[in-house]
Coordinates of C-alpha atoms and ligand atoms in Angstrom, one line a residue:
M150 CA 55.1 -28.0 -60.7
R151 CA 54.4 -29.8 -64.0
I152 CA 52.6 -27.5 -66.4
V153 CA 51.5 -29.0 -69.7
K154 CA 51.5 -26.4 -72.4
S155 CA 49.6 -26.4 -75.6
P156 CA 51.2 -27.9 -78.7
Y157 CA 49.5 -25.1 -80.6
P158 CA 51.0 -21.6 -81.0
D159 CA 49.2 -18.9 -79.1
V160 CA 46.5 -17.0 -80.9
E161 CA 45.8 -13.3 -80.6
I162 CA 42.8 -12.5 -78.5
R163 CA 41.4 -9.3 -79.8
D164 CA 39.4 -6.6 -78.1
M165 CA 35.9 -7.2 -79.6
S166 CA 32.5 -8.4 -78.6
I167 CA 31.4 -11.9 -79.3
T168 CA 28.9 -10.6 -81.8
E169 CA 31.6 -8.5 -83.6
R170 CA 33.6 -11.7 -83.8
V171 CA 30.8 -13.8 -85.2
F172 CA 29.9 -11.0 -87.7
E173 CA 33.5 -10.9 -88.9
G174 CA 33.4 -14.6 -89.7
L175 CA 30.2 -14.4 -91.8
G176 CA 31.9 -13.2 -94.9
D177 CA 30.7 -10.5 -97.3
N178 CA 28.0 -12.3 -99.2
P179 CA 24.7 -11.1 -97.6
D180 CA 22.7 -13.7 -99.5
R181 CA 24.6 -16.7 -98.1
V182 CA 22.3 -19.0 -96.1
I183 CA 23.7 -19.5 -92.5
L184 CA 20.7 -20.7 -90.6
V185 CA 18.1 -23.2 -91.7
E186 CA 15.2 -24.4 -89.6
G187 CA 15.7 -28.1 -90.1
P188 CA 12.1 -29.5 -90.0
S189 CA 10.6 -26.7 -92.2
G190 CA 13.6 -25.8 -94.4
R191 CA 13.1 -22.1 -93.7
E192 CA 16.3 -20.2 -94.4
V193 CA 18.0 -17.1 -92.9
T194 CA 20.7 -15.4 -94.8
V195 CA 23.7 -13.4 -93.5
G196 CA 21.9 -10.2 -94.3
Q197 CA 18.7 -11.2 -92.5
F198 CA 20.7 -12.4 -89.5
T199 CA 22.8 -9.2 -89.1
Q200 CA 19.8 -7.1 -89.7
G201 CA 17.7 -9.0 -87.1
V202 CA 20.5 -8.7 -84.5
K203 CA 20.9 -5.0 -85.1
A204 CA 17.1 -4.3 -85.1
L205 CA 16.6 -6.3 -81.9
A206 CA 19.4 -4.5 -80.2
G207 CA 17.8 -1.2 -81.2
G208 CA 14.4 -2.3 -79.9
L209 CA 15.8 -3.7 -76.6
T210 CA 17.7 -0.5 -76.0
E211 CA 14.5 1.6 -76.7
R212 CA 12.5 -0.5 -74.2
G213 CA 15.2 -0.3 -71.5
F214 CA 16.3 -3.9 -71.8
G215 CA 19.7 -3.1 -73.3
K216 CA 23.0 -2.5 -71.5
G217 CA 23.3 -3.7 -67.9
K218 CA 20.1 -5.8 -68.2
V219 CA 19.6 -9.6 -68.1
V220 CA 17.4 -11.2 -70.8
A221 CA 16.3 -14.8 -70.1
L222 CA 16.0 -17.0 -73.2
M223 CA 14.0 -20.2 -72.8
A224 CA 13.6 -21.7 -76.3
P225 CA 14.5 -24.8 -78.3
N226 CA 17.0 -24.5 -81.2
L227 CA 15.6 -22.2 -83.8
P228 CA 17.3 -19.6 -86.1
E229 CA 15.8 -16.9 -84.0
Y230 CA 17.7 -18.2 -81.0
C231 CA 20.9 -17.0 -82.6
I232 CA 19.4 -13.6 -83.5
I233 CA 18.2 -13.1 -79.9
F234 CA 21.5 -14.1 -78.3
H235 CA 23.4 -11.7 -80.5
G236 CA 20.8 -9.0 -80.4
V237 CA 21.1 -8.9 -76.6
A238 CA 24.9 -9.0 -76.8
W239 CA 25.0 -6.2 -79.5
A240 CA 22.8 -4.1 -77.1
G241 CA 25.5 -4.6 -74.4
G242 CA 23.2 -6.8 -72.3
T243 CA 23.5 -10.2 -70.7
I244 CA 21.7 -13.4 -71.8
T245 CA 20.8 -16.1 -69.4
T246 CA 19.9 -19.3 -71.2
I247 CA 17.2 -21.5 -69.7
N248 CA 16.5 -25.2 -70.6
P249 CA 13.0 -25.0 -72.2
T250 CA 12.1 -28.4 -70.6
Y251 CA 12.4 -26.9 -67.2
T252 CA 9.5 -26.8 -64.8
A253 CA 8.1 -23.4 -63.7
H254 CA 9.8 -24.0 -60.4
E255 CA 13.2 -24.5 -62.0
V256 CA 12.7 -21.5 -64.3
R257 CA 11.7 -19.3 -61.4
H258 CA 15.0 -20.1 -59.6
Q259 CA 17.1 -19.0 -62.6
L260 CA 15.0 -15.9 -63.2
N261 CA 15.4 -14.8 -59.6
D262 CA 19.0 -15.7 -59.3
S263 CA 20.1 -14.1 -62.6
G264 CA 18.0 -10.9 -62.0
A265 CA 16.4 -11.2 -65.5
S266 CA 13.9 -8.5 -66.5
L267 CA 12.7 -9.8 -69.9
L268 CA 11.9 -13.4 -70.7
I269 CA 11.8 -14.6 -74.3
T270 CA 10.2 -18.0 -75.1
V271 CA 8.1 -19.8 -77.6
G272 CA 4.3 -20.3 -77.6
P273 CA 4.2 -23.9 -76.2
F274 CA 6.3 -22.8 -73.1
L275 CA 4.3 -19.6 -72.5
D276 CA 2.3 -21.0 -69.6
T277 CA 5.4 -22.2 -67.8
A278 CA 7.0 -18.9 -68.5
R279 CA 4.1 -17.0 -67.0
E280 CA 3.9 -19.1 -64.0
A281 CA 7.6 -18.9 -63.4
A282 CA 7.8 -15.2 -63.9
E283 CA 5.3 -14.4 -61.2
G284 CA 6.9 -12.6 -58.3
T285 CA 10.3 -12.3 -60.1
G286 CA 11.9 -9.2 -61.6
V287 CA 10.6 -10.1 -65.0
T288 CA 8.5 -7.2 -66.3
E289 CA 7.8 -8.5 -69.8
I290 CA 7.5 -11.9 -71.6
A291 CA 7.9 -12.2 -75.3
V292 CA 7.5 -15.1 -77.7
I293 CA 9.2 -16.1 -80.9
G294 CA 6.3 -16.1 -83.4
E295 CA 2.9 -15.1 -82.1
A296 CA 0.8 -16.0 -79.0
E297 CA -2.3 -14.6 -77.5
G298 CA -1.6 -11.8 -75.0
A299 CA 2.2 -11.9 -75.4
T300 CA 4.6 -9.5 -77.0
S301 CA 6.1 -11.0 -80.1
L302 CA 9.7 -11.0 -81.1
T303 CA 8.8 -8.8 -84.0
D304 CA 7.3 -6.2 -81.6
L305 CA 10.7 -6.1 -79.8
M306 CA 12.5 -5.0 -83.0
G307 CA 13.3 -1.3 -83.3
S308 CA 15.6 1.0 -85.3
P309 CA 18.7 -1.0 -86.1
L310 CA 21.8 -0.2 -84.0
Q311 CA 24.6 -0.1 -86.5
A312 CA 27.4 -0.5 -83.9
Q313 CA 28.0 -2.6 -80.9
V314 CA 26.9 -0.8 -77.7
P315 CA 30.3 -0.2 -76.0
V316 CA 31.2 -2.8 -73.4
N317 CA 34.2 -3.6 -71.3
Y318 CA 35.2 -6.8 -73.1
A319 CA 37.2 -8.3 -70.3
E320 CA 34.8 -7.4 -67.5
D321 CA 31.2 -7.3 -68.9
V322 CA 29.3 -10.5 -68.7
V323 CA 27.6 -11.5 -71.9
V324 CA 26.1 -14.8 -70.9
L325 CA 25.1 -16.5 -67.7
P326 CA 24.6 -20.2 -68.4
Y327 CA 24.0 -22.3 -65.2
S328 CA 26.2 -25.0 -63.9
S329 CA 26.5 -26.7 -60.5
G330 CA 30.3 -26.7 -60.8
T331 CA 32.0 -29.0 -58.3
T332 CA 29.3 -28.8 -55.6
G333 CA 25.9 -27.6 -54.6
L334 CA 23.1 -26.0 -56.7
P335 CA 23.3 -24.7 -60.2
K336 CA 25.0 -21.3 -60.2
G337 CA 25.2 -18.5 -62.8
V338 CA 28.6 -18.8 -64.7
M339 CA 29.8 -15.3 -65.6
L340 CA 31.3 -15.5 -69.1
T341 CA 32.6 -12.2 -70.5
H342 CA 32.9 -11.2 -74.2
R343 CA 36.7 -11.8 -73.9
N344 CA 36.0 -15.4 -72.6
L345 CA 33.8 -16.3 -75.6
V346 CA 36.0 -14.5 -78.2
A347 CA 39.1 -16.2 -76.8
N348 CA 37.5 -19.7 -77.0
V349 CA 36.3 -19.0 -80.6
D350 CA 39.8 -18.3 -81.8
Q351 CA 41.5 -20.9 -79.6
V352 CA 39.2 -23.6 -81.1
L353 CA 39.3 -22.4 -84.7
S354 CA 43.1 -22.5 -84.6
A355 CA 42.8 -26.3 -84.2
T356 CA 39.9 -27.0 -86.6
D357 CA 39.4 -26.9 -90.3
V358 CA 35.8 -25.6 -90.6
R359 CA 35.5 -24.5 -94.2
D360 CA 33.5 -21.6 -95.6
D361 CA 29.9 -22.5 -96.4
E362 CA 29.8 -25.9 -94.8
M363 CA 26.7 -26.8 -92.8
T364 CA 26.2 -28.9 -89.7
V365 CA 23.1 -30.1 -88.0
A366 CA 22.6 -28.3 -84.6
F367 CA 20.6 -30.4 -82.3
L368 CA 22.8 -29.9 -79.3
P369 CA 20.8 -27.3 -77.3
F370 CA 22.0 -23.7 -77.7
F371 CA 21.1 -23.2 -74.0
H372 CA 24.0 -25.5 -73.0
I373 CA 27.6 -24.2 -73.4
Y374 CA 28.5 -26.9 -76.0
G375 CA 25.8 -26.0 -78.5
M376 CA 26.0 -22.3 -77.6
Q377 CA 29.7 -21.8 -78.3
V378 CA 30.9 -24.8 -80.4
L379 CA 27.9 -24.6 -82.8
M380 CA 26.3 -21.2 -82.6
N381 CA 29.4 -19.0 -82.1
I382 CA 32.5 -20.9 -83.1
Y383 CA 31.0 -22.7 -86.1
L384 CA 29.4 -19.4 -87.4
A385 CA 32.6 -17.5 -86.8
G386 CA 34.5 -20.1 -88.7
G387 CA 32.3 -19.5 -91.8
G388 CA 29.9 -22.4 -91.4
G389 CA 26.1 -22.5 -91.2
L390 CA 23.6 -24.3 -88.9
V391 CA 20.6 -26.5 -89.6
T392 CA 18.7 -26.2 -86.4
M393 CA 16.7 -29.1 -84.8
P394 CA 14.4 -28.2 -81.8
R395 CA 14.8 -31.7 -80.3
F396 CA 16.9 -34.8 -81.2
D397 CA 15.4 -37.4 -83.4
L398 CA 17.9 -39.9 -84.9
E399 CA 16.1 -40.3 -88.2
Q400 CA 15.7 -36.6 -88.8
F401 CA 19.3 -36.0 -87.8
L402 CA 20.6 -38.5 -90.3
E403 CA 18.2 -37.2 -93.0
L404 CA 19.3 -33.6 -92.5
S405 CA 23.0 -34.5 -92.3
A406 CA 22.7 -36.3 -95.7
K407 CA 20.6 -33.6 -97.2
Y408 CA 22.9 -30.7 -96.3
R409 CA 26.0 -32.9 -97.0
T410 CA 27.5 -32.0 -93.6
P411 CA 31.2 -32.6 -93.2
R412 CA 31.0 -32.5 -89.4
M413 CA 28.7 -33.9 -86.7
Y414 CA 28.8 -32.5 -83.2
I415 CA 27.4 -35.1 -80.8
V416 CA 27.4 -36.5 -77.2
P417 CA 28.3 -40.1 -76.3
P418 CA 24.8 -41.7 -76.3
I419 CA 24.5 -40.6 -80.0
A420 CA 27.9 -42.1 -80.8
I421 CA 26.5 -45.4 -79.6
A422 CA 23.5 -45.0 -81.9
L423 CA 25.7 -44.0 -84.8
A424 CA 27.9 -47.1 -84.2
K425 CA 25.0 -49.5 -83.7
H426 CA 21.6 -48.4 -85.1
P427 CA 20.6 -50.2 -88.3
I428 CA 18.9 -47.2 -89.8
V429 CA 22.2 -45.4 -90.1
D430 CA 22.8 -47.6 -93.2
N431 CA 19.8 -46.1 -94.9
Y432 CA 21.5 -42.7 -95.4
D433 CA 24.4 -41.6 -97.6
L434 CA 26.8 -40.1 -95.0
S435 CA 29.8 -40.1 -97.2
C436 CA 30.0 -36.4 -96.7
V437 CA 31.0 -36.8 -93.0
I438 CA 34.7 -36.4 -92.4
Q439 CA 34.6 -35.7 -88.6
V440 CA 32.4 -36.7 -85.7
N441 CA 33.1 -34.8 -82.5
S442 CA 31.8 -36.0 -79.2
G443 CA 32.0 -34.2 -75.9
A444 CA 30.2 -33.4 -72.6
A445 CA 30.8 -36.9 -71.1
P446 CA 33.4 -39.6 -71.5
L447 CA 33.4 -41.5 -74.9
G448 CA 34.8 -45.0 -74.7
G449 CA 37.6 -45.6 -77.1
D450 CA 35.9 -48.7 -78.6
V451 CA 32.7 -46.7 -79.4
A452 CA 34.8 -43.9 -81.0
D453 CA 36.6 -46.5 -83.1
A454 CA 33.3 -48.1 -84.1
V455 CA 31.8 -44.8 -85.2
G456 CA 34.9 -43.9 -87.1
A457 CA 35.0 -47.3 -88.9
R458 CA 31.3 -47.3 -89.7
L459 CA 31.1 -43.8 -91.1
G460 CA 34.7 -43.8 -92.5
T461 CA 35.4 -40.6 -90.5
L462 CA 37.7 -39.1 -87.9
A463 CA 36.1 -39.5 -84.4
T464 CA 37.3 -36.7 -82.2
Q465 CA 36.6 -35.5 -78.7
G466 CA 36.4 -32.1 -77.1
Y467 CA 36.7 -31.7 -73.3
G468 CA 35.2 -28.7 -71.7
M469 CA 33.2 -27.2 -68.9
T470 CA 30.7 -24.4 -68.8
E471 CA 33.2 -22.6 -66.6
L472 CA 35.8 -22.9 -69.5
S473 CA 33.6 -21.2 -72.2
P474 CA 33.8 -24.3 -72.6
V475 CA 36.8 -25.8 -74.4
S476 CA 40.2 -26.6 -72.9
H477 CA 41.1 -29.8 -74.7
M478 CA 40.5 -31.1 -78.3
T479 CA 41.7 -34.1 -80.3
P480 CA 44.2 -32.9 -82.9
L481 CA 43.0 -33.5 -86.4
D482 CA 46.1 -35.3 -87.5
A483 CA 46.9 -37.5 -84.5
N484 CA 44.2 -39.2 -82.7
R485 CA 44.8 -41.4 -79.6
K486 CA 42.3 -44.0 -78.5
G487 CA 40.2 -42.9 -75.5
A488 CA 41.9 -39.5 -75.2
S489 CA 39.8 -36.4 -74.6
G490 CA 42.3 -34.3 -76.6
V491 CA 45.3 -32.1 -76.0
T492 CA 45.5 -28.7 -74.4
I493 CA 44.3 -26.0 -76.8
A494 CA 46.1 -22.7 -77.7
N495 CA 46.8 -20.1 -74.9
T496 CA 46.0 -22.7 -72.3
E497 CA 47.9 -24.6 -69.6
S498 CA 47.0 -27.9 -67.9
R499 CA 48.1 -29.5 -64.6
I500 CA 47.2 -32.8 -63.0
V501 CA 47.3 -32.4 -59.2
N502 CA 47.0 -35.1 -56.6
P503 CA 43.9 -33.9 -54.6
E504 CA 45.2 -35.4 -51.3
T505 CA 48.8 -34.1 -51.4
G506 CA 48.6 -31.1 -53.6
E507 CA 51.6 -32.4 -55.6
D508 CA 51.7 -32.3 -59.4
A509 CA 51.4 -35.7 -61.0
G510 CA 53.9 -37.0 -63.5
P511 CA 53.0 -38.2 -67.1
G512 CA 50.5 -41.0 -66.8
E513 CA 49.8 -40.4 -63.1
T514 CA 46.3 -39.7 -62.1
G515 CA 45.0 -36.6 -60.3
E516 CA 42.6 -33.6 -60.6
L517 CA 42.8 -31.6 -63.8
W518 CA 43.5 -27.9 -63.4
V519 CA 43.2 -25.5 -66.3
R520 CA 44.4 -21.9 -66.8
G521 CA 43.7 -19.7 -69.8
P522 CA 41.7 -16.7 -71.1
Q523 CA 38.6 -18.9 -71.3
V524 CA 38.4 -19.4 -67.5
M525 CA 35.1 -17.8 -66.3
K526 CA 35.1 -14.5 -64.4
G527 CA 33.4 -16.3 -61.6
Y528 CA 30.0 -17.5 -60.3
L529 CA 27.3 -14.8 -60.1
N530 CA 26.9 -13.5 -56.5
N531 CA 28.9 -16.3 -55.1
P532 CA 32.5 -15.3 -54.3
Q533 CA 32.9 -18.3 -52.0
A534 CA 32.1 -20.9 -54.7
T535 CA 34.3 -18.8 -57.1
A536 CA 37.3 -18.9 -54.7
E537 CA 36.8 -22.6 -54.2
T538 CA 37.0 -23.2 -57.9
I539 CA 39.6 -20.7 -59.2
D540 CA 42.7 -20.4 -57.1
A541 CA 44.9 -17.3 -56.5
E542 CA 47.1 -18.2 -59.5
G543 CA 44.1 -18.4 -61.8
W544 CA 44.0 -22.2 -62.0
L545 CA 40.4 -23.6 -62.4
H546 CA 40.1 -26.8 -60.5
T547 CA 37.8 -28.9 -62.8
G548 CA 36.8 -31.6 -60.3
D549 CA 37.6 -34.2 -63.0
I550 CA 40.1 -36.9 -62.4
G551 CA 42.4 -38.2 -65.1
Y552 CA 46.0 -38.2 -66.4
I553 CA 48.0 -36.6 -69.2
D554 CA 50.4 -38.9 -71.0
E555 CA 53.9 -38.1 -72.0
D556 CA 52.7 -36.7 -75.3
G557 CA 50.2 -34.3 -73.7
Y558 CA 47.0 -36.3 -74.3
L559 CA 44.3 -36.0 -71.6
F560 CA 42.5 -39.1 -70.4
V561 CA 39.5 -38.4 -68.1
T562 CA 38.9 -41.4 -65.8
D563 CA 36.7 -40.2 -63.0
R564 CA 35.2 -37.2 -61.2
V565 CA 35.8 -35.9 -57.7
K566 CA 32.9 -33.4 -58.0
E567 CA 29.3 -34.4 -57.2
L568 CA 28.0 -33.7 -60.7
I569 CA 26.1 -36.4 -62.5
K570 CA 26.0 -36.4 -66.3
Y571 CA 22.8 -37.9 -67.8
K572 CA 23.2 -38.0 -71.6
G573 CA 25.7 -35.1 -71.2
F574 CA 23.2 -33.0 -69.3
Q575 CA 24.1 -31.7 -65.8
V576 CA 22.2 -33.2 -62.9
A577 CA 23.2 -31.7 -59.5
P578 CA 22.7 -34.2 -56.6
A579 CA 22.3 -31.3 -54.2
E580 CA 19.2 -30.1 -56.2
L581 CA 17.6 -33.5 -56.1
E582 CA 18.4 -33.9 -52.4
A583 CA 16.9 -30.5 -51.5
E584 CA 13.7 -31.4 -53.5
L585 CA 13.4 -34.9 -52.0
L586 CA 13.8 -33.6 -48.5
T587 CA 10.6 -31.6 -48.8
S588 CA 8.7 -34.9 -49.1
P589 CA 7.0 -36.0 -45.9
M590 CA 7.9 -39.6 -46.8
I591 CA 11.6 -38.9 -46.7
A592 CA 13.7 -38.3 -43.5
D593 CA 17.1 -38.1 -45.2
V594 CA 18.6 -38.7 -48.7
A595 CA 21.8 -38.8 -50.7
V596 CA 22.0 -38.8 -54.5
I597 CA 24.9 -40.1 -56.6
G598 CA 25.4 -41.0 -60.2
I599 CA 25.8 -44.7 -61.2
P600 CA 27.1 -45.9 -64.6
D601 CA 24.6 -46.7 -67.3
D602 CA 25.3 -48.0 -70.8
E603 CA 22.9 -45.8 -72.6
A604 CA 22.9 -42.5 -70.6
G605 CA 26.5 -42.6 -69.3
E606 CA 25.2 -42.1 -65.7
I607 CA 21.8 -42.2 -64.0
P608 CA 20.8 -40.5 -60.7
M609 CA 20.3 -43.0 -57.8
A610 CA 18.9 -42.0 -54.4
F611 CA 19.7 -43.6 -51.1
I612 CA 16.6 -42.9 -49.0
V613 CA 16.0 -43.0 -45.3
P614 CA 12.1 -43.1 -45.0
A615 CA 10.3 -40.9 -42.4
G616 CA 8.8 -43.0 -39.6
D617 CA 7.7 -46.3 -41.0
A618 CA 6.8 -45.1 -44.5
Q619 CA 7.4 -47.6 -47.3
V620 CA 9.1 -45.7 -50.1
T621 CA 9.3 -47.1 -53.7
L622 CA 10.9 -45.8 -56.8
E623 CA 7.5 -45.0 -58.2
D624 CA 6.7 -42.8 -55.1
V625 CA 10.0 -40.9 -55.6
Q626 CA 9.4 -40.4 -59.3
A627 CA 5.8 -39.3 -58.8
Y628 CA 7.0 -36.8 -56.2
L629 CA 9.7 -35.3 -58.5
D630 CA 7.5 -35.3 -61.6
G631 CA 6.4 -31.7 -62.2
R632 CA 8.9 -30.4 -59.7
L633 CA 12.1 -31.1 -61.7
S634 CA 12.5 -31.6 -65.4
H635 CA 12.4 -35.2 -66.7
Y636 CA 16.1 -35.6 -67.3
K637 CA 16.9 -35.1 -63.7
Q638 CA 14.6 -37.9 -62.6
V639 CA 15.8 -40.4 -60.1
R640 CA 16.1 -43.8 -61.9
R641 CA 17.0 -46.1 -59.0
I642 CA 16.6 -46.0 -55.3
E643 CA 17.8 -48.0 -52.3
V644 CA 16.2 -47.7 -48.9
V645 CA 18.8 -47.4 -46.1
D646 CA 18.9 -46.8 -42.4
E647 CA 21.2 -43.9 -42.5
I648 CA 23.3 -41.7 -44.9
P649 CA 27.0 -41.9 -44.4
K650 CA 28.2 -38.4 -43.3
S651 CA 31.4 -36.8 -42.2
A652 CA 31.7 -35.3 -38.7
S653 CA 30.7 -31.9 -40.2
G654 CA 27.6 -33.4 -41.7
K655 CA 28.8 -33.6 -45.3
I656 CA 27.4 -36.6 -47.3
L657 CA 30.2 -39.1 -47.9
R658 CA 29.3 -39.8 -51.5
R659 CA 32.5 -41.7 -52.1
V660 CA 31.4 -44.3 -49.6
L661 CA 28.1 -44.8 -51.5
R662 CA 29.9 -44.8 -54.9
D663 CA 32.4 -47.4 -53.7
R664 CA 29.7 -49.6 -52.4
M665 CA 27.8 -49.5 -55.7
A666 CA 31.0 -50.2 -57.7
A667 CA 31.8 -53.2 -55.4
E668 CA 28.2 -54.5 -56.0
A669 CA 28.5 -54.1 -59.8
A670 CA 31.9 -55.8 -59.8
Ligands
4UV247 O1 29.7 -27.8 -67.8 P1 29.4 -28.9 -68.6 O2 27.9 -29.3 -68.8 O3 30.1 -28.7 -70.0 C1 30.2 -29.6 -71.0 C2 31.0 -29.2 -72.2 C3 31.1 -30.0 -73.2 C4 32.0 -29.8 -74.4 C5 32.8 -28.7 -74.5 C6 33.6 -28.5 -75.6 C7 33.7 -29.4 -76.6 O4 34.4 -29.2 -77.6 C8 32.9 -30.5 -76.5 O5 33.0 -31.4 -77.4 C9 32.0 -30.7 -75.4 O6 29.6 -30.6 -71.0 O7 30.0 -30.3 -68.0 C10 31.4 -30.3 -67.7 C11 31.8 -31.7 -67.3 O8 31.4 -32.7 -68.3 C12 32.4 -33.7 -68.4 C13 33.4 -33.4 -67.3 O9 33.1 -34.0 -66.1 C14 33.3 -31.9 -67.2 O10 33.7 -31.3 -66.0 N1 33.0 -33.8 -69.7 C15 32.9 -32.9 -70.7 N2 33.6 -33.3 -71.8 C16 34.2 -34.5 -71.5 C17 33.8 -34.8 -70.1 C18 35.0 -35.4 -72.2 N3 35.4 -35.2 -73.4 N4 35.4 -36.5 -71.5 C19 35.0 -36.8 -70.3 N5 34.2 -35.9 -69.5

């Protein structure tokens, strides 16, 4: 067995809730501004944040939405997002984070699966929320701000709870983000307080976030990268966030220059924009010392181009929802072109040949396995998927293919899992296939990801038409429109006579991927 250990010394993982950990990092100046709503400039101070969290926890508890309950949060990035997340956590409850661009159909699935009883959203998504909540366990819908006929966030506030509602840090699930993992439909990823607290201190031990620095937070808080790396780790490290409800390059650059941000947290498509877009030259970005990319592979040349243009360090983080999310980060003092980083503190890595089960040597390719305190508790109500992902010795099998060189740098080269990453967002082929199979035009279908310069990957569907139906890309897109959110849209199709399958009926995606790779070559 070749276990690659972290070059960083272990950190102590303390018994505390994620909110206690974040509060600890806020410092003792109640007037420091830690959250700014980017487009309006509205500010929230440390005092207002902690007061909001405690008052919401009190109100939730009074209304029976506290400990043991699941609160669904479906909102874009706003300062209130952080207050709600931590208000629920402080009350001992569980938050499930929902992509606000989801259709009612997608939202309903997550509400039912997670067992949510309260849904918090914003006015523009209220109709979707109401439609989705029908027939689920949701008994109340609230909005941030005001909306006709809905409870407002202010109504949910009660007498402040001064202390964390007691929880079992290692066992109680604080957040349930959704991820399809290595196969199948999106599943609730059970992350405990201990998982999140561990990752905060593991990551902070390898970064130099300074007190009072600000960063622009456009990476959505509902996804693990924005949720942990920005909302929790950055705040716990003493920084502050300028929130953006959706990405807009010009506004991002403007806010980064205005708040003199030393660090940018991005995904690969934005690295390409930073490297190439002419408007980047219109802004004084001399404040930026580090640009961190993650959620999908970043080409070494693109990283170099960003670094050279902005005169900064271009780093990468590697992670997964199931890893709270970080397991690998670029060291600040020794970058290596194309690497996704080295193993972080308290964490072990292995590269295992998926066919033989043997450990690979330095530079040899195989599946990445990770073990550490940030490994999820499991998938909600799905012991089988949990057992297929975390083995008896606690190793999480990532489904990513790559190698670790002799100096411990991880290079991700491929994926054995089905997952498609469209601009860093998860697209589960099984979800698209299930949806497409409900169309009377389609007899059988398989979806894979194919490389795309801008998005990283795009979903492509191989379609066996029903009878003599003529199926076009437009037909497929029109069918999915309104059923699934826009970023999951199929962007290419090929009509075929049959889908390659194993004897047991499993789609042989590898055959389709190899065929597309051969065509592209
Ligand atoms: O579950 P998920 O959607 O999770 C993420 C997490 C992104 C992070 C985490 C910590 C960071 O510090 C950071 O910068 C970014 O996206 O998707 C997990 C899958 O995304 C791919 C890989 O296939 C994972 O299994 N992925 C994530 N990061 C990288 C990556 C990377 N640096 N290089 C290549 N693939």
